[in-house]
mmCIF file of C-alpha atoms in Angstrom:
data_model
loop_
_atom_site.group_PDB
_atom_site.id
_atom_site.type_symbol
_atom_site.label_atom_id
_atom_site.label_comp_id
_atom_site.label_asym_id
_atom_site.label_seq_id
_atom_site.Cartn_x
_atom_site.Cartn_y
_atom_site.Cartn_z
ATOM 1 C CA GLN A 1 184.771 127.811 146.804
ATOM 2 C CA GLN A 2 181.399 129.259 147.022
ATOM 3 C CA LYS A 3 179.937 129.188 150.433
ATOM 4 C CA VAL A 4 176.588 128.263 149.254
ATOM 5 C CA GLN A 5 176.449 125.467 147.034
ATOM 6 C CA GLN A 6 173.359 124.025 145.258
ATOM 7 C CA SER A 7 172.353 120.761 143.758
ATOM 8 C CA PRO A 8 171.262 119.498 141.308
ATOM 9 C CA GLU A 9 172.297 122.386 138.618
ATOM 10 C CA SER A 10 169.101 121.620 136.654
ATOM 11 C CA LEU A 11 165.771 119.234 137.466
ATOM 12 C CA SER A 12 162.804 118.191 135.399
ATOM 13 C CA VAL A 13 159.876 116.721 137.434
ATOM 14 C CA PRO A 14 156.362 116.029 135.693
ATOM 15 C CA GLU A 15 153.239 118.230 136.658
ATOM 16 C CA GLY A 16 152.225 117.155 139.711
ATOM 17 C CA GLY A 17 155.090 115.510 140.762
ATOM 18 C CA MET A 18 157.582 116.384 143.969
ATOM 19 C CA ALA A 19 160.812 118.614 143.158
ATOM 20 C CA SER A 20 163.420 118.715 145.641
ATOM 21 C CA LEU A 21 166.233 121.229 145.862
ATOM 22 C CA ASN A 22 169.208 121.091 147.917
ATOM 23 C CA CYS A 23 171.610 123.874 149.558
ATOM 24 C CA THR A 24 174.700 123.493 151.498
ATOM 25 C CA SER A 25 176.824 125.726 153.493
ATOM 26 C CA SER A 26 180.752 125.671 153.968
ATOM 27 C CA ASP A 27 180.223 128.456 156.058
ATOM 28 C CA ARG A 28 179.218 127.433 159.992
ATOM 29 C CA ASN A 29 178.424 131.056 160.863
ATOM 30 C CA PHE A 30 175.275 131.124 158.443
ATOM 31 C CA GLN A 31 172.208 131.066 160.481
ATOM 32 C CA TYR A 32 169.494 132.658 158.119
ATOM 33 C CA PHE A 33 168.267 131.255 155.038
ATOM 34 C CA TRP A 34 166.135 132.260 152.266
ATOM 35 C CA TRP A 35 164.881 130.487 148.811
ATOM 36 C CA TYR A 36 164.330 132.870 146.212
ATOM 37 C CA ARG A 37 162.575 132.204 142.900
ATOM 38 C CA GLN A 38 163.384 133.950 139.395
ATOM 39 C CA HIS A 39 161.100 133.279 136.563
ATOM 40 C CA SER A 40 162.429 134.108 133.229
ATOM 41 C CA GLY A 41 163.173 137.971 132.283
ATOM 42 C CA GLU A 42 162.158 138.954 135.816
ATOM 43 C CA GLY A 43 164.110 139.588 139.080
ATOM 44 C CA PRO A 44 164.315 137.268 141.942
ATOM 45 C CA LYS A 45 161.453 137.355 144.790
ATOM 46 C CA ALA A 46 161.787 135.949 147.752
ATOM 47 C CA LEU A 47 160.094 132.695 148.308
ATOM 48 C CA MET A 48 160.540 131.812 151.864
ATOM 49 C CA SER A 49 162.677 131.950 154.697
ATOM 50 C CA ILE A 50 163.912 129.392 157.476
ATOM 51 C CA PHE A 51 166.146 130.572 160.263
ATOM 52 C CA SER A 52 165.143 127.306 162.704
ATOM 53 C CA ASP A 53 165.941 123.745 162.718
ATOM 54 C CA GLY A 54 163.204 121.793 161.031
ATOM 55 C CA ASP A 55 160.742 122.037 158.521
ATOM 56 C CA LYS A 56 158.711 124.901 157.354
ATOM 57 C CA LYS A 57 155.733 124.607 155.142
ATOM 58 C CA GLU A 58 153.725 127.542 153.128
ATOM 59 C CA GLY A 59 151.263 125.800 151.039
ATOM 60 C CA ARG A 60 153.336 123.366 148.093
ATOM 61 C CA PHE A 61 156.400 124.491 149.643
ATOM 62 C CA THR A 62 158.437 123.057 152.560
ATOM 63 C CA ALA A 63 161.750 123.869 153.596
ATOM 64 C CA HIS A 64 163.694 122.038 155.723
ATOM 65 C CA LEU A 65 166.645 123.144 157.702
ATOM 66 C CA ASN A 66 169.569 121.108 159.466
ATOM 67 C CA LYS A 67 172.014 123.669 161.174
ATOM 68 C CA ALA A 68 174.297 120.879 162.327
ATOM 69 C CA SER A 69 175.067 119.521 158.735
ATOM 70 C CA LEU A 70 174.555 123.232 157.401
ATOM 71 C CA HIS A 71 172.036 121.960 154.693
ATOM 72 C CA VAL A 72 169.047 123.166 153.800
ATOM 73 C CA SER A 73 166.221 121.730 151.219
ATOM 74 C CA LEU A 74 163.302 122.879 149.418
ATOM 75 C CA HIS A 75 160.342 120.548 148.402
ATOM 76 C CA ILE A 76 157.796 121.616 146.159
ATOM 77 C CA ARG A 77 154.637 119.044 145.830
ATOM 78 C CA ASP A 78 152.243 118.819 143.239
ATOM 79 C CA SER A 79 154.390 120.848 140.960
ATOM 80 C CA GLN A 80 152.915 123.329 138.412
ATOM 81 C CA PRO A 81 154.218 124.468 134.708
ATOM 82 C CA SER A 82 154.317 127.849 136.390
ATOM 83 C CA ASP A 83 156.973 126.856 139.341
ATOM 84 C CA SER A 84 159.349 126.479 136.385
ATOM 85 C CA ALA A 85 162.016 128.980 137.241
ATOM 86 C CA LEU A 86 165.312 129.373 138.578
ATOM 87 C CA TYR A 87 165.847 128.840 142.465
ATOM 88 C CA PHE A 88 168.204 130.345 144.369
ATOM 89 C CA CYS A 89 169.305 129.538 147.914
ATOM 90 C CA ALA A 90 170.601 132.482 150.166
ATOM 91 C CA ALA A 91 172.453 132.653 153.307
ATOM 92 C CA THR A 92 173.338 135.279 156.007
ATOM 93 C CA GLN A 93 175.207 135.703 159.305
ATOM 94 C CA ALA A 94 174.854 138.286 162.073
ATOM 95 C CA SER A 95 178.726 138.294 162.817
ATOM 96 C CA SER A 96 179.284 139.904 159.321
ATOM 97 C CA GLY A 97 177.785 143.031 160.560
ATOM 98 C CA SER A 98 176.193 144.235 157.219
ATOM 99 C CA TRP A 99 174.369 141.015 156.947
ATOM 100 C CA GLN A 100 175.237 140.533 153.265
ATOM 101 C CA LEU A 101 173.318 137.973 151.659
ATOM 102 C CA ILE A 102 175.001 134.991 149.926
ATOM 103 C CA PHE A 103 173.722 133.321 146.984
ATOM 104 C CA GLY A 104 174.156 129.831 145.602
ATOM 105 C CA SER A 105 174.384 129.329 141.879
ATOM 106 C CA GLY A 106 170.807 128.192 141.681
ATOM 107 C CA THR A 107 168.773 125.457 140.515
ATOM 108 C CA GLN A 108 166.849 125.475 137.219
ATOM 109 C CA LEU A 109 163.645 123.814 137.843
ATOM 110 C CA THR A 110 161.289 122.748 134.553
ATOM 111 C CA VAL A 111 157.970 121.283 135.392
ATOM 112 C CA MET A 112 156.718 119.363 132.318
ATOM 113 C CA PRO A 113 152.811 119.422 131.342
ATOM 114 C CA GLU B 1 154.326 144.997 147.569
ATOM 115 C CA ALA B 2 157.755 146.636 147.653
ATOM 116 C CA ALA B 3 158.751 148.515 144.275
ATOM 117 C CA VAL B 4 161.998 148.731 142.964
ATOM 118 C CA THR B 5 162.519 150.232 139.340
ATOM 119 C CA GLN B 6 165.496 149.697 137.034
ATOM 120 C CA SER B 7 166.085 151.597 133.933
ATOM 121 C CA PRO B 8 167.303 151.255 131.141
ATOM 122 C CA ARG B 9 165.764 147.207 130.810
ATOM 123 C CA SER B 10 168.298 146.604 128.421
ATOM 124 C CA LYS B 11 171.631 148.518 126.933
ATOM 125 C CA VAL B 12 174.053 147.917 124.351
ATOM 126 C CA ALA B 13 177.391 149.764 125.103
ATOM 127 C CA VAL B 14 180.712 150.028 123.279
ATOM 128 C CA THR B 15 184.026 149.054 124.859
ATOM 129 C CA GLY B 16 185.734 151.571 126.590
ATOM 130 C CA GLY B 17 182.417 153.687 126.947
ATOM 131 C CA LYS B 18 180.606 154.957 130.120
ATOM 132 C CA VAL B 19 177.426 153.099 131.115
ATOM 133 C CA THR B 20 175.250 154.226 133.919
ATOM 134 C CA LEU B 21 172.277 152.008 135.439
ATOM 135 C CA SER B 22 169.626 153.284 137.405
ATOM 136 C CA CYS B 23 167.526 152.239 140.134
ATOM 137 C CA HIS B 24 164.677 153.739 142.065
ATOM 138 C CA GLN B 25 162.710 152.399 145.130
ATOM 139 C CA THR B 26 159.584 153.895 146.487
ATOM 140 C CA ASN B 27 159.710 151.314 149.740
ATOM 141 C CA ASN B 28 161.609 153.840 152.143
ATOM 142 C CA HIS B 29 164.231 151.241 152.599
ATOM 143 C CA ASP B 30 167.328 152.002 153.851
ATOM 144 C CA TYR B 31 169.614 149.652 151.983
ATOM 145 C CA MET B 32 169.976 149.505 148.471
ATOM 146 C CA TYR B 33 172.219 147.093 146.432
ATOM 147 C CA TRP B 34 173.785 146.157 142.967
ATOM 148 C CA TYR B 35 173.992 142.502 142.095
ATOM 149 C CA ARG B 36 175.612 141.113 138.939
ATOM 150 C CA GLN B 37 174.085 138.075 137.528
ATOM 151 C CA ASP B 38 176.288 135.287 135.193
ATOM 152 C CA THR B 39 175.304 132.137 134.446
ATOM 153 C CA GLY B 40 176.804 129.598 136.466
ATOM 154 C CA HIS B 41 177.854 132.398 139.180
ATOM 155 C CA GLY B 42 174.495 133.154 140.625
ATOM 156 C CA LEU B 43 174.039 136.795 141.966
ATOM 157 C CA ARG B 44 177.388 138.382 143.249
ATOM 158 C CA LEU B 45 177.217 141.826 145.174
ATOM 159 C CA ILE B 46 178.932 144.465 143.314
ATOM 160 C CA HIS B 47 177.985 147.669 145.701
ATOM 161 C CA TYR B 48 175.686 148.475 148.325
ATOM 162 C CA SER B 49 174.708 151.586 150.520
ATOM 163 C CA TYR B 50 172.647 152.034 153.641
ATOM 164 C CA VAL B 51 172.478 155.882 153.727
ATOM 165 C CA ALA B 52 172.297 158.640 150.970
ATOM 166 C CA ASP B 53 175.704 159.870 149.973
ATOM 167 C CA SER B 54 177.626 156.696 151.285
ATOM 168 C CA THR B 55 178.212 153.439 149.289
ATOM 169 C CA GLU B 56 180.263 150.296 150.511
ATOM 170 C CA LYS B 57 182.182 148.016 148.311
ATOM 171 C CA GLY B 58 180.586 144.454 148.049
ATOM 172 C CA ASP B 59 182.708 141.141 146.604
ATOM 173 C CA ILE B 60 183.298 142.457 143.038
ATOM 174 C CA PRO B 61 183.642 146.014 142.971
ATOM 175 C CA ASP B 62 186.325 146.297 140.436
ATOM 176 C CA GLY B 63 185.458 148.373 137.668
ATOM 177 C CA TYR B 64 182.284 149.842 139.057
ATOM 178 C CA LYS B 65 181.321 152.784 140.841
ATOM 179 C CA ALA B 66 178.167 153.477 142.689
ATOM 180 C CA SER B 67 176.203 156.567 143.929
ATOM 181 C CA ARG B 68 173.564 156.924 146.198
ATOM 182 C CA PRO B 69 172.360 160.851 145.621
ATOM 183 C CA SER B 70 169.139 160.134 147.590
ATOM 184 C CA GLN B 71 167.241 157.572 149.722
ATOM 185 C CA GLU B 72 165.306 156.567 146.692
ATOM 186 C CA ASN B 73 167.755 156.562 144.346
ATOM 187 C CA PHE B 74 170.740 154.063 143.442
ATOM 188 C CA SER B 75 173.046 154.359 140.350
ATOM 189 C CA LEU B 76 175.887 151.979 139.220
ATOM 190 C CA ILE B 77 178.292 153.500 136.590
ATOM 191 C CA LEU B 78 180.904 151.628 134.383
ATOM 192 C CA GLU B 79 183.502 154.596 133.502
ATOM 193 C CA LEU B 80 185.165 152.259 131.147
ATOM 194 C CA ALA B 81 183.041 149.420 130.003
ATOM 195 C CA SER B 82 184.501 146.170 129.076
ATOM 196 C CA LEU B 83 183.569 142.887 127.509
ATOM 197 C CA SER B 84 183.892 141.054 130.846
ATOM 198 C CA GLN B 85 180.809 143.219 131.730
ATOM 199 C CA THR B 86 178.265 142.112 129.783
ATOM 200 C CA ALA B 87 175.742 140.532 132.356
ATOM 201 C CA VAL B 88 172.258 141.152 133.982
ATOM 202 C CA TYR B 89 172.410 143.638 136.685
ATOM 203 C CA PHE B 90 169.933 143.777 139.198
ATOM 204 C CA CYS B 91 169.096 146.538 142.197
ATOM 205 C CA ALA B 92 167.532 145.349 145.247
ATOM 206 C CA SER B 93 166.558 147.370 148.648
ATOM 207 C CA ARG B 94 165.576 146.143 152.241
ATOM 208 C CA PRO B 95 164.379 147.765 155.143
ATOM 209 C CA GLY B 96 167.506 147.516 157.259
ATOM 210 C CA LEU B 97 169.826 145.158 158.803
ATOM 211 C CA GLY B 98 169.066 141.949 160.427
ATOM 212 C CA ALA B 99 167.353 139.145 158.733
ATOM 213 C CA GLU B 100 165.397 141.209 156.170
ATOM 214 C CA THR B 101 164.024 139.855 152.746
ATOM 215 C CA LEU B 102 165.587 141.545 149.710
ATOM 216 C CA TYR B 103 163.411 143.019 147.016
ATOM 217 C CA PHE B 104 164.620 143.172 143.540
ATOM 218 C CA GLY B 105 163.933 145.116 140.323
ATOM 219 C CA SER B 106 163.591 143.611 137.118
ATOM 220 C CA GLY B 107 167.141 144.028 136.171
ATOM 221 C CA THR B 108 168.963 145.620 133.209
ATOM 222 C CA ARG B 109 170.654 143.539 130.539
ATOM 223 C CA LEU B 110 174.040 145.012 129.634
ATOM 224 C CA THR B 111 175.662 144.033 126.516
ATOM 225 C CA VAL B 112 178.987 145.342 125.817
ATOM 226 C CA LEU B 113 180.333 145.098 122.163
#
């Protein structure tokens, strides 16, 4: 079983709509979470990180972390066609020593003009 | 912004042949990584390195070797390429241990025939 699971696998939203992506960890030791975004033909780029319970907002993007339920989400308001990409949730833990980043399998977001 | 350059961008290899994928970073980062991306599996860690002349195994090292001759350069070597190694390979770097962001290259698409 993957330690970081994402849902849904794919998501379509209309331009201007809200996109909500979910990520659940099966390892309670994971304390630090990132969202990475990958446009077609490019490498993943870090979108935002979240390390504390609650919300973190950066422009149109809001991440929410609930460590008790091992759940992190990403909400994109006013979605734009340029937001169409593969979104990865990633997590790491201090106790691993190597701080290895574990990635989920991704959510493919399509924003329809 | 951190710069990680991979070469070649794409490669076709024959089964049983030797393949070398190269990665160069100009960020002065200590840590470098090789990931493999397959549809449905997200990004999986093959090898990583935290200092020149030393490499460590990741989650899926079988069939791969790595080489870090300098801080800037990190190579992934497939001594006997197999069909199952057809994938997109990403190199990444980060400054050090801790909750640090990974910076990815643009990837190498490898097709083994």
